[in-house]
Coordinates of C-alpha atoms and ligand atoms in Angstrom, one line a residue:
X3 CA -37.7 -11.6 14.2
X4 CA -39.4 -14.9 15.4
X5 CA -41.7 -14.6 12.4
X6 CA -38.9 -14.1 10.1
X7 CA -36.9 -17.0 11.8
X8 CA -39.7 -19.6 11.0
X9 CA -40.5 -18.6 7.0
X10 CA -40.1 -20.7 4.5
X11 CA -38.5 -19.6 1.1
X12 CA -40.3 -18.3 -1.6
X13 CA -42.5 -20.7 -4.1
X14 CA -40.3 -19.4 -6.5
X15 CA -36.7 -19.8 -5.9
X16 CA -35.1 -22.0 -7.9
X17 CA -36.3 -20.5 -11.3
X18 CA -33.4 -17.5 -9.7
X19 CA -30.5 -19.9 -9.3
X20 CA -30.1 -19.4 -13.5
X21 CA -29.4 -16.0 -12.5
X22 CA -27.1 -16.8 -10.1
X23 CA -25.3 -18.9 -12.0
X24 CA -24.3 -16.4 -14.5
X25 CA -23.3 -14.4 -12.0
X26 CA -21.1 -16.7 -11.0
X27 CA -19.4 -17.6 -14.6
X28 CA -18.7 -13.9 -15.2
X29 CA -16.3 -13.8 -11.9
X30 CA -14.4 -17.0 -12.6
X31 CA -11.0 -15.6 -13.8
X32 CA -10.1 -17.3 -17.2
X33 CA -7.6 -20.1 -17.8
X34 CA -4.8 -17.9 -19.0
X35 CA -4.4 -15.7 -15.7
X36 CA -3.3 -19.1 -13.9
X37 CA -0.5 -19.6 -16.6
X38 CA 0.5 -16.1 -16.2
X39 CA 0.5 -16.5 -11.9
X40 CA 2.7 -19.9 -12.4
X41 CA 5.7 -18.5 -15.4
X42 CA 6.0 -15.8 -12.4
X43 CA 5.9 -18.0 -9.2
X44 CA 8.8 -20.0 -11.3
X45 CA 10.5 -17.1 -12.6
X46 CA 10.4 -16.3 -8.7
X47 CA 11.7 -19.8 -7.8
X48 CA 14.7 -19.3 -9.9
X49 CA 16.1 -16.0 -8.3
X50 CA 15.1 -17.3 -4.8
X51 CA 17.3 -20.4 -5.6
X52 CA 20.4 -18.7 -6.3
X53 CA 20.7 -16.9 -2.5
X54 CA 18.8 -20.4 -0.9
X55 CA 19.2 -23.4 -3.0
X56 CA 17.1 -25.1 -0.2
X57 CA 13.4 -22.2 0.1
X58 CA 10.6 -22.9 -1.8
X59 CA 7.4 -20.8 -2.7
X60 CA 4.8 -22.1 -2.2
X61 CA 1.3 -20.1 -3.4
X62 CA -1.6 -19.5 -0.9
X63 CA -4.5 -17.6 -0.6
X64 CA -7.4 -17.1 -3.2
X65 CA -4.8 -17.8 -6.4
X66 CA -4.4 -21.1 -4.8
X67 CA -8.0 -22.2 -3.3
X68 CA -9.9 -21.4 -6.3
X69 CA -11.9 -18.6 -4.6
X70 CA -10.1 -15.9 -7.0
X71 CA -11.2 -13.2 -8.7
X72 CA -10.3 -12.4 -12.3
X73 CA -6.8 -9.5 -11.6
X74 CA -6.7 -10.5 -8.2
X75 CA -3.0 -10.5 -6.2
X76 CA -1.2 -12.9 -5.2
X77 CA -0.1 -14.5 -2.1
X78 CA 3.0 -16.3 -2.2
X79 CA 5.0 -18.2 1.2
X80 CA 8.5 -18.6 1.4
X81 CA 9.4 -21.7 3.0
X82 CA 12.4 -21.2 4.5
X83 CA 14.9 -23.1 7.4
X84 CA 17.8 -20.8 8.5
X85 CA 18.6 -20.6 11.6
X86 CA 21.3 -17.5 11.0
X87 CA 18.9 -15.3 10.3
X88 CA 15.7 -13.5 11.9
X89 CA 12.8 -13.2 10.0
X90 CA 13.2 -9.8 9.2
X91 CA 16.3 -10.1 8.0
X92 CA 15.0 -12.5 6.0
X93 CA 12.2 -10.3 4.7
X94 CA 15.4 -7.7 3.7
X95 CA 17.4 -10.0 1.7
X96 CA 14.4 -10.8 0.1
X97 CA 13.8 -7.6 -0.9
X98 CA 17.2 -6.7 -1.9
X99 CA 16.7 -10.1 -4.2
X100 CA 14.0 -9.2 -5.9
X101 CA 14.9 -5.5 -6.1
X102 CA 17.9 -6.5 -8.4
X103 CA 16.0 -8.6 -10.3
X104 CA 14.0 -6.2 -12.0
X105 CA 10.7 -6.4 -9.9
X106 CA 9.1 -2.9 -9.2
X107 CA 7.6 -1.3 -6.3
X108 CA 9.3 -4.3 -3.9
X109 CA 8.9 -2.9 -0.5
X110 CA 9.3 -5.3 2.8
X111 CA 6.7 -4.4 5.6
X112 CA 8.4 -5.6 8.4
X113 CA 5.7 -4.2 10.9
X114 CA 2.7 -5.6 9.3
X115 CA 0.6 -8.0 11.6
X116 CA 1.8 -10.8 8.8
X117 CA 5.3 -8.9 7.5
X118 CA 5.6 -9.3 3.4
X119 CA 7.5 -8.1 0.8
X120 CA 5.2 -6.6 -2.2
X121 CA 5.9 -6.2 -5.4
X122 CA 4.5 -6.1 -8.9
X123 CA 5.7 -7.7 -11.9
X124 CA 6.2 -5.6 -14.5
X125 CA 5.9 -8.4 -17.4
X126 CA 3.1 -9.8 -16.1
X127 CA 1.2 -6.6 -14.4
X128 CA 0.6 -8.9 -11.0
X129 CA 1.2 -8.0 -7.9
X130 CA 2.3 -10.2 -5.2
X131 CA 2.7 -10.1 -1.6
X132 CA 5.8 -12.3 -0.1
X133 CA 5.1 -13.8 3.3
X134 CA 7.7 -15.9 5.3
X135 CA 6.9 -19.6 6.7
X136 CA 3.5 -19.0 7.2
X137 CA 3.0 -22.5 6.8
X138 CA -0.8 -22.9 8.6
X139 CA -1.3 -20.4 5.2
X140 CA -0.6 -23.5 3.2
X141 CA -2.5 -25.8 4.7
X142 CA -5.5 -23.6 4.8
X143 CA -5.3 -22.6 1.4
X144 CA -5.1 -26.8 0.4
X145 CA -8.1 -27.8 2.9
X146 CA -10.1 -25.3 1.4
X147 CA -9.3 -26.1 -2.6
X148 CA -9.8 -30.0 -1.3
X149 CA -13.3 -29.1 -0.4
X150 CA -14.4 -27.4 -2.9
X151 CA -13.0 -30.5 -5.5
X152 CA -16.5 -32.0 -3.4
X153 CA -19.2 -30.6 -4.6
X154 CA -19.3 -27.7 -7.1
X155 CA -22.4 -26.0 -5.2
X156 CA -19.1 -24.6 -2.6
X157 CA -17.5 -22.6 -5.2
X158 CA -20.8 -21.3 -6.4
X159 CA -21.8 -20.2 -2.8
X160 CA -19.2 -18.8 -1.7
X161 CA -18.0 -16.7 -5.0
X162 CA -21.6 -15.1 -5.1
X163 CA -21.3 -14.3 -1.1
X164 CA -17.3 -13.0 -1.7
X165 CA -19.3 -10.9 -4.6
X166 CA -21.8 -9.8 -2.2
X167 CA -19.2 -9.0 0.7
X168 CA -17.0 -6.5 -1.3
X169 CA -20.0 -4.7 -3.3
X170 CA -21.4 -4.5 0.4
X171 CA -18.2 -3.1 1.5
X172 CA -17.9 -5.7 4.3
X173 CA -15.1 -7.3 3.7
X174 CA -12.5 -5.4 5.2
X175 CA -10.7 -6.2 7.9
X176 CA -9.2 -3.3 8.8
X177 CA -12.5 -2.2 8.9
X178 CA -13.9 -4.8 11.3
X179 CA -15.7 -6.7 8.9
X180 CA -14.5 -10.1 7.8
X181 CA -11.7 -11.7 5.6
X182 CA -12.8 -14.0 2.2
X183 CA -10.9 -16.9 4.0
X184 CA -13.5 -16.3 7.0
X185 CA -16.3 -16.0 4.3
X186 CA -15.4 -19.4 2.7
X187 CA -15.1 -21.4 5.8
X188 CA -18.6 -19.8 6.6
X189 CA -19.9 -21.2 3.6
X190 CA -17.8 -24.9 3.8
X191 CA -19.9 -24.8 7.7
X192 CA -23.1 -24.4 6.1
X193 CA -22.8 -27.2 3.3
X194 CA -21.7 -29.4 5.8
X195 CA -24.3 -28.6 7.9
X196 CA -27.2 -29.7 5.8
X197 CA -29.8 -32.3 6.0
X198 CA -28.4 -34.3 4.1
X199 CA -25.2 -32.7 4.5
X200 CA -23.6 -31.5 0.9
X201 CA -19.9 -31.6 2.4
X202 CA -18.2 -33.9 4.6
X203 CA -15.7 -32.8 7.6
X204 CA -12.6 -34.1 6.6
X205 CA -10.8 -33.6 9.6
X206 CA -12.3 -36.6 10.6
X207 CA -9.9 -37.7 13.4
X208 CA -11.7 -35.6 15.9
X209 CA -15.0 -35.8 14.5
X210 CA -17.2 -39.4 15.6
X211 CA -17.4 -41.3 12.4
X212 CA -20.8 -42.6 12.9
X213 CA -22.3 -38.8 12.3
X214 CA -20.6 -38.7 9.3
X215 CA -22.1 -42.2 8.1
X216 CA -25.2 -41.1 9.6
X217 CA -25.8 -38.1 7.0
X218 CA -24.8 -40.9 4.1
X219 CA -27.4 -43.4 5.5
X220 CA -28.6 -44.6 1.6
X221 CA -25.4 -44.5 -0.3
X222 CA -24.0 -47.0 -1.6
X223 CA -22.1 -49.8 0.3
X224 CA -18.8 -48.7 -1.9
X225 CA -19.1 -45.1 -0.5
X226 CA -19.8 -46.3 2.8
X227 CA -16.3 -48.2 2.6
X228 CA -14.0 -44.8 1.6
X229 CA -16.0 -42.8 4.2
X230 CA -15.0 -45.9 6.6
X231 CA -11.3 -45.5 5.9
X232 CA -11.4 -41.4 6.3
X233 CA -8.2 -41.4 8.2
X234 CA -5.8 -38.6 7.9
X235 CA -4.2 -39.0 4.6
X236 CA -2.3 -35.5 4.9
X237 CA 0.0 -34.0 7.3
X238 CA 1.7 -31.2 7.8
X239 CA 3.3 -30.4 11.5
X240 CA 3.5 -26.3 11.9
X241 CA 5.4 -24.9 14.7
X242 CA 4.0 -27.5 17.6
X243 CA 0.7 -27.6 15.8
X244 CA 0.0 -31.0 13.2
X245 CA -2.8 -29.9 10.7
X246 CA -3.6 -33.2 9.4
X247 CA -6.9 -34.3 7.6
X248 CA -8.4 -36.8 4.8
X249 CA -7.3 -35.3 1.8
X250 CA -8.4 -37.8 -1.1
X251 CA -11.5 -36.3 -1.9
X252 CA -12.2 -37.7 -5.4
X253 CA -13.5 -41.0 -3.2
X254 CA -15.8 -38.4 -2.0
X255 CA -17.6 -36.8 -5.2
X256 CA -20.9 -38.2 -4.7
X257 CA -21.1 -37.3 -1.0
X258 CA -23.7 -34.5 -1.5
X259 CA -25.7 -36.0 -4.1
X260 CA -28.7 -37.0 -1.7
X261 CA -29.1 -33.3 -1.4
X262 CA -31.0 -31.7 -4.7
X263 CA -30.5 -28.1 -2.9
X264 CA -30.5 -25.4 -5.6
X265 CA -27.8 -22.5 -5.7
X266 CA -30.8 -20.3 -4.8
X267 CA -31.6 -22.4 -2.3
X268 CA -29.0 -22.2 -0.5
X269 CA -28.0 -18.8 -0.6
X270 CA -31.2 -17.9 0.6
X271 CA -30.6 -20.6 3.6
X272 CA -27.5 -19.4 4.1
X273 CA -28.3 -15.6 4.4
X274 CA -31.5 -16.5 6.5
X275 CA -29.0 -18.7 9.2
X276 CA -26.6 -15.2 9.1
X277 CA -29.1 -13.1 9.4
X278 CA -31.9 -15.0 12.2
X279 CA -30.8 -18.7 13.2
X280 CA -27.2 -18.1 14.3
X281 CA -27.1 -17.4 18.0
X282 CA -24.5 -14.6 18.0
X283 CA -24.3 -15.4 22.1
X284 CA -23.3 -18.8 22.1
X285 CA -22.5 -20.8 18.9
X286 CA -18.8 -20.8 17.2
X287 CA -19.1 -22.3 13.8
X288 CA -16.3 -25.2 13.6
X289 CA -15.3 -26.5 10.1
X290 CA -12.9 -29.1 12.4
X291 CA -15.7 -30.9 13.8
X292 CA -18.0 -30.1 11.4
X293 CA -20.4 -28.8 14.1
X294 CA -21.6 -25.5 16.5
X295 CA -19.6 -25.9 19.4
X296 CA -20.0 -23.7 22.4
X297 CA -18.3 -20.3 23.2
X298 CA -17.9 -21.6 26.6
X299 CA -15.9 -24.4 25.8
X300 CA -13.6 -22.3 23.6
X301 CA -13.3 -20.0 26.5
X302 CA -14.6 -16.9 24.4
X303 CA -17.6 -15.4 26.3
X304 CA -15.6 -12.3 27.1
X305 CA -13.4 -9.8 25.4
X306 CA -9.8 -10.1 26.2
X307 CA -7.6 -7.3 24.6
X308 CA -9.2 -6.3 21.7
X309 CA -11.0 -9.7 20.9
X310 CA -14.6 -9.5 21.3
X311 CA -15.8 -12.9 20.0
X312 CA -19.1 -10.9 18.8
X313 CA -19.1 -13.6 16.0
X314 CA -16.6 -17.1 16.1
X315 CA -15.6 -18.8 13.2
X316 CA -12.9 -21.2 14.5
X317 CA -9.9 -21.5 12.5
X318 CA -9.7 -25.1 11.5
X319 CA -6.0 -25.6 12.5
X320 CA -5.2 -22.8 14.7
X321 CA -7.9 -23.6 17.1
X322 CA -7.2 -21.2 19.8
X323 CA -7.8 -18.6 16.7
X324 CA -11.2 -17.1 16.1
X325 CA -11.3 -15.5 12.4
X326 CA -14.0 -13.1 14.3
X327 CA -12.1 -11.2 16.7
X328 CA -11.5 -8.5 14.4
X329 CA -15.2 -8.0 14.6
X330 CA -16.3 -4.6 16.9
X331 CA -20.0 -3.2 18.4
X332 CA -20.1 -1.0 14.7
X333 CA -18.7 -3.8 13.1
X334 CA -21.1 -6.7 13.9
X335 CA -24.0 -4.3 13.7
X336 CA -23.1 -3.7 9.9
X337 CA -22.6 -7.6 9.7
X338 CA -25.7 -8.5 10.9
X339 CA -27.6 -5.9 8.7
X340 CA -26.2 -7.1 5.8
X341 CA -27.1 -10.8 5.9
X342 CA -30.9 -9.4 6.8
X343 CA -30.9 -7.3 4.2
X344 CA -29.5 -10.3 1.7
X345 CA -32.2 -12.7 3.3
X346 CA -34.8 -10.0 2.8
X347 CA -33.9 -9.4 -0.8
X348 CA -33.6 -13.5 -1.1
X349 CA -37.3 -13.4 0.0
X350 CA -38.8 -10.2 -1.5
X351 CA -36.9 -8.7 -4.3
X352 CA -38.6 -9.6 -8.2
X353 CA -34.5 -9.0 -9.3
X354 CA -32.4 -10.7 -6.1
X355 CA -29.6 -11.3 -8.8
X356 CA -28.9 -7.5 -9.3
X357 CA -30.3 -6.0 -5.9
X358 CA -28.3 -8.3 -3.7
X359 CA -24.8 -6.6 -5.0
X360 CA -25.8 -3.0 -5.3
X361 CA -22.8 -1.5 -4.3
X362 CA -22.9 0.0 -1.0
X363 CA -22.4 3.9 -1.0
X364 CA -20.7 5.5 2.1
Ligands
LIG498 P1 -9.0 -12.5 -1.7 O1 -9.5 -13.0 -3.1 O2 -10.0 -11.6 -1.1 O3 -7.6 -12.1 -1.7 P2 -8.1 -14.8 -0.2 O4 -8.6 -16.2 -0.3 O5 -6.7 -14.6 -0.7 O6 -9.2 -13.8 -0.8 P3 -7.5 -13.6 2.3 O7 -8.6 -13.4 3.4 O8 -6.9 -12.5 1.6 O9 -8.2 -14.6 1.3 O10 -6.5 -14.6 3.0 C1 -5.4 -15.1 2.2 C2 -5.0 -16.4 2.9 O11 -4.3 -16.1 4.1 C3 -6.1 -17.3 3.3 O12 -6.4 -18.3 2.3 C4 -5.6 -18.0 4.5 O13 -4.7 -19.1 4.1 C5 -4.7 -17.0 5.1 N1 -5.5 -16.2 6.2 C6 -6.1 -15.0 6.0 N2 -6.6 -14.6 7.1 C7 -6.2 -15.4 8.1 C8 -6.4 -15.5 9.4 N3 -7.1 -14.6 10.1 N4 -5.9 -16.5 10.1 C9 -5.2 -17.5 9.4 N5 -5.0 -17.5 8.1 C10 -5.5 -16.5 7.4
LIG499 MG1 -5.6 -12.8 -1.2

């Protein structure tokens, strides 16, 4: 394990990131889908309207950051203030209103750990699940499209590693493996974790400016200036909770040009920090600060309920929330085994772009 910790990447790894990179075109869904995805959120918008003039939908989720699939479902928030009626009451009526609107298999899951409404459109074939004001959804769904408008290595890396999670079968969370928003925050970490970083941490506010202008030491003075005024430029207050960060991120597009990191490159970096840098004991990965910060300080060393903490990956506005809790003793063994086997094949394999997502058979 030391000796694997220390090796340097192969001679030969950016004549793979071509490879990669085609990978990568064939899972971008094409333009049309997000046409389809919009008639219906408006066709939505209009029934919604007629019981509550004042609820909007708002979409979240993959459909929304960019990290979709082609055929994926969608996730869709109803933003909602009325005080007459409980959230599962809600959830009812909303049913009942898409029910008599023609929408098929509508079914409210009122006991769910998030309680939706699905359905499926039966003009457009997609299906939808219907969440109500889950508004930290929102925001996540925004900061994570606003980072990847960055520096187009983010999308890359993290739809080959969504790729790699499902044909690994590890990402499942009812399985104890982790989410695709987990994933992508993962991958935002590590970008902004490299020397020289490829993405800022735009929730600046709590993070000392001077080690963001440190990373940027020889741009130029302009960039220096927009990095300077990286104030919180969007707000949004959930429940008690304000999730606020610099959100004008074209001043930002040249911020990881100092780095010439490769596609292959990084996955390869990415998989070897996974799989034998990453000190599972200690370190929570913060996309906040833009740092590691310390279990300790989060107050996660031990397992309360069923949260283990066996790997932390901080949720950027719901601090007190670690995406890894799901995570068990199988399930973090799997984990771990997965990101050496991806390093290994990263290192070893003559065809990384086809062994790395060999679907895994149970
Ligand atoms: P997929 O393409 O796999 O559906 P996705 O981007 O929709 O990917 P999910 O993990 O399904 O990702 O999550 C959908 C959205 O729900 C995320 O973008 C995030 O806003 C929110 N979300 C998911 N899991 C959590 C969580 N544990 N805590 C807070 N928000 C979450
Ligand atoms: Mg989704």
């Amino acid at each position: 394990r030391i000796h694997q910790r220390y090796r340097e990447c192969r001679d030969d790894i950016d004549t793979l990131s071509p490879c990669f990179l085609s990978v990568y075109e064939s899972l971008k869904p094409a333009k049309e889908e997000k046409a389809k995805q919009n008639e219906l959120l408006q066709s939505l918008q209009k029934s919604i309207d007629k019981e509550w003039p004042n609820a909007q939908l708002h979409l979240y989720g993959s459909c929304a950051n960019t990290f979709a699939f082609s055929n994926s479902d969608i996730d869709i928030c109803l933003a909602i203030d009325d005080s007459n009626m409980s959230r599962n009451e809600m959830l009812l009526k909303l049913a009942e209103i898409l029910q008599s609107d023609n929408l098929q298999n509508v079914q409210a899951l009122t006991n769910a750990r998030v309680p939706i409404v699905k359905m499926m459109d039966p003009k457009t074939g997609i299906a939808c699940d219907i969440c109500i004001n889950n508004l930290f959804a929102v925001a996540n769904t925004k900061l994570l499209k606003d980072y990847t408008q960055i520096d187009d290595r983010l999308h890359q890396l993290a739809f080959i590693v969504k790729h790699w999670a499902r044909s690994r079968a590890i990402n499942e969370t009812y399985r104890g493996t982790l989410s695709s928003y987990a994933y992508v925050l993962m991958c935002i970490h590590f970008l902004q974790l490299r020397k020289p970083a490829i993405l800022p941490c735009l929730q600046v506010s709590k993070c000392p400016m001077h080690i963001q202008l440190g990373y940027m030491s020889s741009m130029d003075s302009r960039s220096w200036t927009s990095v300077q005024e990286m104030e919180a430029t969007y707000v949004l207050t959930v429940d008690d909770t304000e999730c606020a960060y610099f959100d004008q991120v074209a001043k930002l597009k040249n911020f990881g040009a100092q780095n010439k990191e490769s596609i292959a490159e990084l996955l390869w970096a990415f998989f070897h920090y996974w799989a034998y840098h990453h000190d599972y004991t200690s370190d929570v990965i913060s996309v906040r600060t833009g740092s590691i910060i310390s279990k300790q300080l989060k107050n996660w060393t031990r397992r309360v309920g069923n949260d283990r903490h066996l790997i932390c990956i901080e949720d950027p506005f719901e601090t007190s929330h670690d995406l890894g809790r799901i995570v068990d003793k199988h399930s973090i063994k799997i984990l771990r085994e997965e990101f050496e086997r991806a390093a290994d094949i990263l290192q070893y394999d003559s065809n990384p772009s086809i062994t790395l997502f060999k679907p895994y058979i149970q």
